[in-house]
CSV table of C-alpha atoms and ligand atoms in Angstrom, one decimal:
chain,number,residue,atom,x,y,z
A,66,UNK,CA,100.4,52.6,-11.0
A,67,UNK,CA,97.8,50.5,-13.2
A,68,UNK,CA,94.9,49.4,-13.5
A,69,UNK,CA,94.2,45.5,-13.6
A,70,UNK,CA,91.6,42.8,-15.8
A,71,UNK,CA,89.2,41.9,-14.1
A,72,UNK,CA,88.1,38.4,-14.3
A,73,UNK,CA,84.6,36.7,-14.8
A,74,UNK,CA,82.7,35.1,-14.0
A,75,UNK,CA,82.5,31.5,-13.9
A,76,UNK,CA,86.9,31.9,-15.1
A,77,UNK,CA,87.9,28.8,-13.8
A,78,UNK,CA,91.1,30.8,-11.9
A,79,UNK,CA,88.1,32.8,-9.6
A,80,UNK,CA,88.1,28.8,-8.2
A,81,UNK,CA,91.9,29.0,-7.0
A,82,UNK,CA,92.6,29.4,-3.2
A,83,UNK,CA,94.9,32.0,-2.2
A,84,UNK,CA,97.6,31.8,-0.4
A,85,UNK,CA,99.0,33.3,2.7
A,86,UNK,CA,101.5,36.3,2.5
A,87,UNK,CA,104.8,35.9,3.6
A,88,UNK,CA,106.5,38.8,2.3
A,89,UNK,CA,106.1,42.7,3.4
A,90,UNK,CA,107.9,44.2,0.5
A,91,UNK,CA,107.5,46.4,-2.0
A,92,UNK,CA,106.5,44.9,-4.5
A,93,UNK,CA,103.6,44.2,-2.4
A,94,UNK,CA,103.2,47.2,-2.0
A,95,UNK,CA,103.2,48.4,-5.5
A,96,UNK,CA,100.4,45.4,-5.7
A,97,UNK,CA,98.1,46.9,-3.4
A,98,UNK,CA,98.2,50.3,-5.5
A,99,UNK,CA,97.4,48.2,-8.3
A,100,UNK,CA,94.3,46.9,-6.3
A,101,UNK,CA,93.4,50.2,-5.3
A,102,UNK,CA,93.2,51.8,-8.3
A,103,UNK,CA,91.6,49.1,-10.1
A,104,UNK,CA,89.0,48.7,-6.8
A,105,UNK,CA,88.1,52.4,-7.7
A,106,UNK,CA,88.3,53.2,-11.2
A,107,UNK,CA,85.5,50.3,-11.3
A,108,UNK,CA,83.7,51.6,-8.3
A,109,UNK,CA,83.6,48.7,-6.2
A,110,UNK,CA,84.0,48.7,-2.5
A,111,UNK,CA,86.1,45.6,-2.4
A,112,UNK,CA,88.5,43.6,-4.7
A,113,UNK,CA,90.2,40.5,-3.2
A,114,UNK,CA,93.6,39.4,-5.2
A,115,UNK,CA,92.0,36.8,-6.8
A,116,UNK,CA,90.2,38.4,-8.8
A,117,UNK,CA,92.7,40.4,-11.1
A,118,UNK,CA,94.5,36.9,-10.4
A,119,UNK,CA,96.8,36.8,-8.4
A,120,UNK,CA,96.1,33.6,-5.6
A,121,UNK,CA,97.6,35.4,-2.1
A,122,UNK,CA,95.3,36.5,0.8
A,123,UNK,CA,95.3,40.0,0.3
A,124,UNK,CA,91.9,42.5,0.2
A,125,UNK,CA,91.3,46.5,-0.6
A,126,UNK,CA,88.1,47.8,0.2
A,127,UNK,CA,86.7,51.1,0.8
A,128,UNK,CA,82.6,51.2,2.3
A,129,UNK,CA,83.0,55.5,2.9
A,130,UNK,CA,80.5,57.5,1.2
A,131,UNK,CA,84.0,59.8,0.0
A,132,UNK,CA,85.7,57.1,-1.2
A,133,UNK,CA,88.5,58.3,0.2
A,134,UNK,CA,89.2,55.6,3.7
A,135,UNK,CA,91.3,53.1,2.1
A,136,UNK,CA,91.6,49.5,4.2
A,137,UNK,CA,94.2,46.9,3.7
A,138,UNK,CA,94.1,43.6,4.5
A,139,UNK,CA,96.5,41.1,4.5
A,140,UNK,CA,95.9,36.8,5.7
A,141,UNK,CA,92.4,38.2,6.6
A,142,UNK,CA,90.2,35.8,9.4
A,143,UNK,CA,87.1,36.2,11.1
A,144,UNK,CA,85.0,34.7,13.6
A,145,UNK,CA,81.2,35.2,14.2
A,146,UNK,CA,80.8,37.4,16.8
A,147,UNK,CA,76.8,37.4,16.6
A,148,UNK,CA,75.5,34.1,14.4
A,149,UNK,CA,71.8,36.6,13.7
A,150,UNK,CA,72.1,36.9,9.5
A,151,UNK,CA,72.3,40.4,7.7
A,152,UNK,CA,70.3,40.7,4.4
A,153,UNK,CA,72.5,42.0,1.3
A,154,UNK,CA,71.8,43.1,-2.0
A,155,UNK,CA,75.2,41.8,-3.5
A,156,UNK,CA,76.7,42.3,-6.6
A,157,UNK,CA,80.3,41.6,-8.0
A,158,UNK,CA,83.1,43.1,-10.3
A,159,UNK,CA,83.8,39.3,-11.2
A,160,UNK,CA,79.7,39.2,-12.2
A,161,UNK,CA,78.8,42.7,-13.4
A,162,UNK,CA,75.5,43.0,-13.5
A,163,UNK,CA,73.6,40.8,-11.4
A,164,UNK,CA,72.9,42.1,-8.1
A,165,UNK,CA,71.2,38.7,-5.7
A,166,UNK,CA,69.6,38.6,-1.8
A,167,UNK,CA,72.8,37.0,0.3
A,168,UNK,CA,72.1,36.5,3.6
A,169,UNK,CA,75.5,36.3,6.2
A,170,UNK,CA,76.6,36.4,9.8
A,171,UNK,CA,76.0,40.5,10.8
A,172,UNK,CA,78.6,40.8,13.7
A,173,UNK,CA,82.6,39.6,12.8
A,174,UNK,CA,85.7,40.3,14.5
A,175,UNK,CA,88.0,40.8,12.1
A,176,UNK,CA,92.0,40.0,12.1
A,177,UNK,CA,94.5,40.8,9.6
A,178,UNK,CA,97.8,42.1,8.6
A,179,UNK,CA,98.2,45.7,7.2
A,180,UNK,CA,100.8,46.4,4.1
A,181,UNK,CA,104.2,46.4,6.6
A,182,UNK,CA,102.9,42.7,8.4
A,183,UNK,CA,101.3,44.6,11.8
A,184,UNK,CA,98.0,42.6,13.2
A,185,UNK,CA,94.7,44.9,14.4
A,186,UNK,CA,91.5,43.2,14.8
A,187,UNK,CA,88.2,45.2,13.9
A,188,UNK,CA,84.1,44.5,15.2
A,189,UNK,CA,82.5,44.7,12.2
A,190,UNK,CA,78.5,45.0,11.2
A,191,UNK,CA,76.0,46.5,8.3
A,192,UNK,CA,78.6,46.6,4.9
A,193,UNK,CA,81.3,46.2,6.2
A,194,UNK,CA,81.4,43.3,7.7
A,195,UNK,CA,79.3,41.5,4.7
A,196,UNK,CA,82.4,43.1,2.5
A,197,UNK,CA,85.1,41.5,3.9
A,198,UNK,CA,83.2,38.1,4.3
A,199,UNK,CA,82.1,38.8,0.3
A,200,UNK,CA,86.6,39.5,-0.2
A,201,UNK,CA,87.7,36.2,2.0
A,202,UNK,CA,85.3,33.7,0.1
A,203,UNK,CA,87.4,34.9,-3.0
A,204,UNK,CA,90.5,33.6,-1.5
A,205,UNK,CA,89.0,30.7,-0.9
A,206,UNK,CA,87.7,30.4,-5.0
A,207,UNK,CA,84.1,31.1,-3.5
A,208,UNK,CA,81.2,33.4,-5.2
A,209,UNK,CA,78.2,35.4,-4.5
A,210,UNK,CA,76.4,33.1,-6.9
A,211,UNK,CA,77.4,29.9,-5.1
A,212,UNK,CA,74.5,31.2,-2.4
A,213,UNK,CA,72.1,31.0,-5.1
A,214,UNK,CA,69.8,28.2,-6.7
A,215,UNK,CA,71.7,26.4,-9.1
A,216,UNK,CA,68.9,27.6,-11.6
A,217,UNK,CA,69.4,31.5,-10.3
A,218,UNK,CA,73.8,30.9,-11.1
A,219,UNK,CA,73.0,28.9,-14.6
A,220,UNK,CA,71.2,31.6,-15.9
A,221,UNK,CA,73.8,34.2,-14.6
A,222,UNK,CA,76.4,32.0,-16.1
A,223,UNK,CA,74.9,31.4,-19.1
A,224,UNK,CA,74.0,35.2,-19.2
A,225,UNK,CA,77.7,36.1,-18.7
A,226,UNK,CA,79.4,33.3,-21.1
A,227,UNK,CA,77.3,34.9,-24.1
A,228,UNK,CA,78.9,38.7,-23.1
A,229,UNK,CA,82.2,37.1,-22.7
A,230,UNK,CA,81.7,35.6,-26.4
A,231,UNK,CA,80.0,39.1,-28.0
A,232,UNK,CA,83.1,40.6,-26.8
A,233,UNK,CA,86.3,38.3,-27.6
B,306,GNR,O1,81.3,46.6,-5.3
B,306,GNR,C1,80.8,45.8,-4.8
B,306,GNR,N1,79.8,45.9,-4.1
B,306,GNR,C2,79.1,44.9,-3.3
B,306,GNR,C3,78.1,45.3,-2.7
B,306,GNR,C4,77.3,43.8,-2.0
B,306,GNR,C5,78.1,43.3,-1.3
B,306,GNR,C6,79.5,43.4,-1.7
B,306,GNR,C7,79.6,44.0,-3.2
B,306,GNR,S1,81.6,44.0,-3.0
B,306,GNR,C8,81.5,44.2,-4.4
B,306,GNR,C9,83.2,44.1,-5.4
B,306,GNR,C10,83.5,43.2,-5.6
B,306,GNR,O2,83.1,42.2,-6.5
B,306,GNR,N2,84.4,42.6,-4.8
B,306,GNR,O3,85.2,41.2,-5.0
B,307,NI,NI1,83.4,40.2,-5.7
């Protein structure tokens, strides 16, 4: 297993749209293990393949308190089943150090495949719903900062670019 490098905003590859997973093989399970290790190492509750520069429709997440309940979502999609919006203070491993309130549909019905390609559905609300929507946005090249004002987004971008220059 290995810890993968996480791309940071405004890296252009975070804007790529991921393509569906078609083969459920050893290579996929190896990538899933690496993504889980990377997510736990970074103390994140979710990680999309896009964030580690792999442009496949694959997400790992774990919103459990004890961090012992990993979920794998391959080729995920969702329907909104309750239009009500819920507010969450969102953060992102690709936007380190910034937290902002984002509104998203409260309750969704997720449809995805597991690591062997079996289709499953899951009704999600609360932080699980928020996290799934945040991760699927990554697969479509979208970030939570896109929901903020241009002023806030540009401030975040400038601060992160400054940080990145220091460390490169
Ligand atoms: O670790 C994470 N925490 C988080 C908190 C609120 C809303 C979404 C998230 S996802 C984030 C990990 C991450 O960047 N996933 O893409
Ligand atoms: Ni994120």
